[in-house]
Coordinates of N, CA and C in Angstrom, one line a residue:
X1 N -25.5 18.6 90.6 CA -26.3 18.5 91.8 C -27.3 17.3 91.7
X2 N -27.5 16.6 92.8 CA -28.4 15.5 92.8 C -29.8 16.0 92.6
X3 N -30.6 15.2 91.9 CA -32.0 15.6 91.6 C -32.9 15.3 92.8
X4 N -32.7 14.2 93.5 CA -33.5 13.8 94.6 C -32.7 12.9 95.5
X5 N -33.3 12.4 96.6 CA -32.6 11.6 97.6 C -31.9 12.5 98.6
X6 N -31.0 11.8 99.3 CA -30.3 12.5 100.4 C -29.2 13.4 99.8
X7 N -29.2 14.6 100.2 CA -28.2 15.6 99.8 C -26.9 15.6 100.6
X8 N -27.1 15.2 101.9 CA -25.9 15.1 102.7 C -24.9 14.1 102.2
X9 N -23.7 14.6 101.8 CA -22.8 13.8 101.1 C -22.2 12.6 101.9
X10 N -22.1 12.9 103.2 CA -21.6 11.8 104.1 C -22.6 10.7 104.3
X11 N -23.8 11.0 104.4 CA -24.9 10.0 104.6 C -25.0 9.3 103.2
X12 N -25.1 10.0 102.1 CA -25.2 9.4 100.8 C -24.1 8.4 100.5
X13 N -22.9 8.8 100.9 CA -21.7 7.9 100.7 C -21.8 6.6 101.5
X14 N -22.2 6.8 102.8 CA -22.3 5.6 103.7 C -23.3 4.6 103.1
X15 N -24.5 5.2 102.7 CA -25.6 4.3 102.2 C -25.1 3.6 100.9
X16 N -24.4 4.3 100.1 CA -23.9 3.7 98.8 C -22.9 2.6 99.1
X17 N -22.1 2.7 100.2 CA -21.1 1.7 100.5 C -21.6 0.5 101.3
X18 N -22.8 0.6 101.8 CA -23.3 -0.5 102.7 C -23.5 -1.8 101.9
X19 N -23.1 -2.9 102.6 CA -23.3 -4.3 102.1 C -24.4 -4.9 102.9
X20 N -24.8 -6.1 102.4 CA -25.9 -6.9 103.1 C -25.4 -7.1 104.6
X21 N -26.3 -6.8 105.5 CA -26.2 -7.0 107.0 C -25.4 -5.9 107.6
X22 N -24.8 -5.0 106.9 CA -24.1 -3.8 107.5 C -25.2 -3.0 108.3
X23 N -24.7 -2.3 109.4 CA -25.7 -1.6 110.2 C -25.2 -0.2 110.4
X24 N -26.3 0.7 110.4 CA -26.1 2.1 110.8 C -27.0 2.4 111.9
X25 N -26.6 3.4 112.7 CA -27.4 3.9 113.8 C -27.9 5.3 113.6
X26 N -29.2 5.5 113.9 CA -29.8 6.8 113.9 C -30.1 7.1 115.4
X27 N -29.4 8.1 116.0 CA -29.4 8.3 117.4 C -30.0 9.6 117.8
X28 N -30.5 9.6 119.1 CA -30.9 10.9 119.7 C -29.7 11.7 120.1
X29 N -29.9 12.8 120.6 CA -28.7 13.7 121.0 C -27.9 13.2 122.1
X30 N -28.4 12.2 122.9 CA -27.7 11.8 124.1 C -27.0 10.4 124.0
X31 N -27.2 9.7 122.9 CA -26.6 8.3 122.9 C -25.1 8.5 122.8
X32 N -24.4 7.7 123.7 CA -22.9 7.8 123.6 C -22.5 7.1 122.3
X33 N -21.5 7.7 121.7 CA -20.9 7.3 120.4 C -19.6 6.7 120.7
X34 N -19.4 5.4 120.4 CA -18.1 4.7 120.6 C -17.0 5.5 119.8
X35 N -15.8 5.5 120.4 CA -14.7 6.3 119.8 C -14.3 5.9 118.4
X36 N -14.5 4.6 118.1 CA -14.0 4.1 116.8 C -15.1 4.1 115.7
X37 N -16.3 4.6 116.0 CA -17.4 4.6 115.0 C -17.5 6.0 114.5
X38 N -17.5 6.1 113.2 CA -17.7 7.5 112.6 C -19.0 8.1 113.0
X39 N -19.0 9.4 113.2 CA -20.2 10.1 113.6 C -20.6 11.1 112.5
X40 N -21.8 11.2 112.1 CA -22.4 12.3 111.3 C -23.3 13.0 112.2
X41 N -22.9 14.2 112.6 CA -23.7 15.0 113.6 C -24.5 16.0 112.8
X42 N -25.8 15.7 112.8 CA -26.8 16.6 112.2 C -27.5 17.5 113.2
X43 N -27.2 17.3 114.5 CA -27.9 18.1 115.6 C -27.6 19.6 115.4
X44 N -28.7 20.4 115.4 CA -28.6 21.8 115.3 C -29.0 22.5 116.6
X45 N -30.1 22.0 117.1 CA -30.6 22.5 118.4 C -31.5 21.4 119.0
X46 N -32.0 21.6 120.2 CA -32.9 20.6 120.8 C -34.1 20.3 119.8
X47 N -34.2 19.0 119.4 CA -35.3 18.6 118.6 C -35.1 18.8 117.1
X48 N -34.0 19.4 116.7 CA -33.8 19.6 115.2 C -32.5 19.1 114.8
X49 N -32.4 18.2 113.8 CA -33.6 17.6 113.2 C -34.1 16.5 114.1
X50 N -35.4 16.2 113.9 CA -36.0 15.1 114.7 C -35.5 13.7 114.3
X51 N -35.6 12.8 115.2 CA -35.3 11.4 114.9 C -36.2 10.9 113.8
X52 N -37.5 11.2 113.9 CA -38.5 10.7 112.9 C -38.1 11.3 111.5
X53 N -37.8 12.5 111.4 CA -37.4 13.1 110.1 C -36.2 12.3 109.5
X54 N -35.2 12.1 110.3 CA -34.0 11.4 109.8 C -34.3 10.0 109.4
X55 N -35.0 9.3 110.3 CA -35.4 7.9 110.0 C -36.2 7.8 108.7
X56 N -37.1 8.7 108.5 CA -37.9 8.7 107.3 C -37.1 8.9 106.0
X57 N -36.2 9.9 106.1 CA -35.4 10.2 104.9 C -34.4 9.1 104.6
X58 N -33.7 8.6 105.6 CA -32.7 7.5 105.4 C -33.4 6.3 104.9
X59 N -34.6 5.9 105.5 CA -35.2 4.7 105.1 C -35.8 4.7 103.7
X60 N -36.0 5.9 103.2 CA -36.5 6.1 101.8 C -35.4 5.8 100.8
X61 N -34.1 5.8 101.3 CA -33.0 5.7 100.4 C -32.2 4.4 100.7
X62 N -32.6 3.6 101.7 CA -31.9 2.4 102.1 C -32.8 1.2 102.2
X63 N -32.3 0.1 101.7 CA -33.0 -1.2 101.9 C -32.8 -1.7 103.3
X64 N -33.8 -1.7 104.1 CA -33.7 -2.1 105.5 C -34.4 -3.4 105.7
X65 N -33.6 -4.4 106.2 CA -34.1 -5.7 106.4 C -34.4 -6.0 107.8
X66 N -33.9 -5.2 108.7 CA -34.1 -5.4 110.1 C -33.9 -4.1 110.9
X67 N -34.6 -3.9 111.9 CA -34.5 -2.8 112.8 C -34.3 -3.3 114.2
X68 N -33.4 -2.7 115.0 CA -33.2 -3.0 116.4 C -33.4 -1.8 117.2
X69 N -34.2 -1.9 118.2 CA -34.6 -0.9 119.2 C -34.3 -1.3 120.6
X70 N -34.1 -0.4 121.5 CA -34.0 -0.7 122.9 C -35.4 -1.1 123.4
X71 N -35.5 -2.1 124.2 CA -36.8 -2.5 124.7 C -37.4 -1.5 125.6
X72 N -36.6 -0.6 126.2 CA -37.1 0.4 127.1 C -38.0 1.4 126.4
X73 N -37.9 1.5 125.1 CA -38.8 2.4 124.3 C -40.2 2.0 124.5
X74 N -40.5 0.8 124.8 CA -41.9 0.3 124.9 C -42.6 1.1 126.1
X75 N -41.9 1.3 127.2 CA -42.5 2.0 128.3 C -42.2 3.5 128.4
X76 N -41.1 3.9 127.8 CA -40.6 5.3 127.9 C -40.9 6.2 126.7
X77 N -41.2 5.6 125.6 CA -41.4 6.5 124.4 C -42.4 5.8 123.4
X78 N -43.6 5.7 123.8 CA -44.7 5.0 123.0 C -44.9 5.7 121.7
X79 N -44.8 7.0 121.6 CA -45.0 7.7 120.3 C -44.0 7.3 119.3
X80 N -42.7 7.3 119.7 CA -41.6 6.9 118.8 C -41.8 5.4 118.4
X81 N -42.2 4.6 119.3 CA -42.4 3.2 119.0 C -43.5 3.0 118.0
X82 N -44.6 3.7 118.2 CA -45.7 3.7 117.2 C -45.2 4.1 115.8
X83 N -44.4 5.2 115.8 CA -43.8 5.7 114.5 C -43.0 4.6 113.8
X84 N -42.1 3.9 114.6 CA -41.2 2.9 114.1 C -42.0 1.7 113.6
X85 N -43.1 1.3 114.3 CA -43.9 0.2 113.9 C -44.6 0.5 112.6
X86 N -45.1 1.7 112.5 CA -45.8 2.1 111.2 C -44.8 2.2 110.1
X87 N -43.6 2.8 110.3 CA -42.7 3.0 109.2 C -42.1 1.7 108.8
X88 N -41.9 0.8 109.7 CA -41.3 -0.5 109.3 C -42.3 -1.7 109.5
X89 N -43.5 -1.5 109.1 CA -44.5 -2.5 109.3 C -44.2 -3.8 108.5
X90 N -43.4 -3.7 107.5 CA -43.1 -4.9 106.7 C -41.7 -5.4 107.0
X91 N -41.1 -4.9 108.1 CA -39.7 -5.2 108.4 C -39.6 -5.8 109.8
X92 N -38.7 -6.8 110.0 CA -38.6 -7.4 111.3 C -38.0 -6.3 112.3
X93 N -38.6 -6.2 113.4 CA -38.1 -5.3 114.5 C -37.8 -6.1 115.7
X94 N -36.5 -6.0 116.1 CA -36.0 -6.7 117.3 C -35.8 -5.8 118.4
X95 N -35.8 -6.3 119.6 CA -35.6 -5.5 120.8 C -34.5 -6.1 121.7
X96 N -33.7 -5.2 122.2 CA -32.6 -5.6 123.1 C -32.6 -4.6 124.3
X97 N -31.9 -4.9 125.3 CA -31.8 -3.9 126.4 C -31.0 -2.7 125.9
X98 N -31.2 -1.6 126.6 CA -30.4 -0.4 126.1 C -28.9 -0.6 126.3
X99 N -28.5 -1.3 127.3 CA -27.1 -1.6 127.5 C -26.6 -2.5 126.3
X100 N -27.3 -3.5 125.9 CA -26.9 -4.3 124.7 C -27.0 -3.5 123.5
X101 N -27.9 -2.6 123.3 CA -28.0 -1.7 122.2 C -26.7 -0.9 122.0
X102 N -26.3 -0.3 123.1 CA -25.0 0.5 123.1 C -23.8 -0.4 122.7
X103 N -23.8 -1.7 123.1 CA -22.7 -2.6 122.7 C -22.8 -2.8 121.2
X104 N -24.0 -3.1 120.7 CA -24.1 -3.3 119.2 C -23.7 -2.1 118.4
X105 N -23.9 -0.9 118.9 CA -23.5 0.3 118.1 C -22.0 0.3 117.8
X106 N -21.2 -0.4 118.6 CA -19.7 -0.5 118.4 C -19.4 -1.1 117.0
X107 N -20.3 -1.9 116.4 CA -20.0 -2.5 115.2 C -20.6 -1.7 114.0
X108 N -21.3 -0.6 114.2 CA -22.0 0.1 113.2 C -21.0 0.8 112.2
X109 N -21.4 1.0 111.0 CA -20.6 1.7 110.0 C -20.6 3.2 110.3
X110 N -21.7 3.7 110.9 CA -21.8 5.1 111.2 C -22.9 5.3 112.2
X111 N -22.8 6.4 113.0 CA -23.9 6.8 113.9 C -24.3 8.2 113.4
X112 N -25.5 8.3 113.1 CA -26.1 9.6 112.6 C -26.8 10.2 113.9
X113 N -26.2 11.3 114.3 CA -26.8 12.0 115.6 C -27.8 13.0 115.2
X114 N -29.0 12.9 115.7 CA -30.0 13.9 115.5 C -30.1 14.9 116.6
X115 N -31.0 15.8 116.6 CA -31.2 16.7 117.7 C -32.3 16.2 118.6
X116 N -32.8 15.0 118.4 CA -33.9 14.4 119.2 C -33.6 14.4 120.7
X117 N -34.5 14.8 121.5 CA -34.3 14.8 123.0 C -35.4 14.0 123.7
X118 N -36.0 13.0 123.1 CA -36.9 12.1 123.8 C -36.2 10.8 124.1
X119 N -36.7 10.1 125.2 CA -36.0 8.9 125.6 C -36.0 7.8 124.6
X120 N -34.8 7.1 124.5 CA -34.7 5.9 123.7 C -35.1 6.1 122.2
X121 N -34.9 7.3 121.7 CA -35.2 7.5 120.2 C -33.9 7.2 119.5
X122 N -33.6 5.9 119.4 CA -32.4 5.4 118.7 C -32.8 4.1 118.0
X123 N -32.2 3.9 116.8 CA -32.5 2.6 116.1 C -31.2 2.2 115.4
X124 N -31.1 0.9 115.2 CA -30.1 0.3 114.4 C -30.8 -0.2 113.1
X125 N -30.4 0.2 112.0 CA -31.0 -0.2 110.7 C -30.0 -1.1 110.1
X126 N -30.4 -2.4 109.8 CA -29.6 -3.4 109.1 C -29.9 -3.4 107.6
X127 N -28.9 -3.3 106.8 CA -29.0 -3.2 105.4 C -29.5 -4.6 104.8
X128 N -30.4 -4.5 103.9 CA -30.8 -5.7 103.1 C -30.3 -5.5 101.7
X129 N -30.8 -6.3 100.8 CA -30.4 -6.2 99.4 C -31.7 -6.0 98.5
X130 N -31.5 -5.5 97.3 CA -32.6 -5.2 96.4 C -33.0 -6.4 95.6
X131 N -32.3 -7.5 95.7 CA -32.6 -8.7 94.9 C -32.8 -9.9 95.8

């Protein structure tokens, strides 16, 4: 058994397989998931697990060089935007329209679905390197 880190074997495997610039998505319960992108569904009930919990745990185990958010988050979900700015204060954060965000998700290695039910609580995390 692992001593620490992510216990979910599917998430752990995806993170281990990421290369530089590969992207994963952490999504709220409502984000449409493209048919050809693998899904890891963690949603148990409304709000569980939260977007913030999943982002925190994944980002502790992943080198993130860039974050992409839907620009609509600025007006529709200030609390989540504040959390993302604090969590990724040393990381470049880019903004695209929600429609463009959904297009970018088609290239993701995986989409991790949370139980989050607040608007635009979705992010794309781009893998960096440790060297």
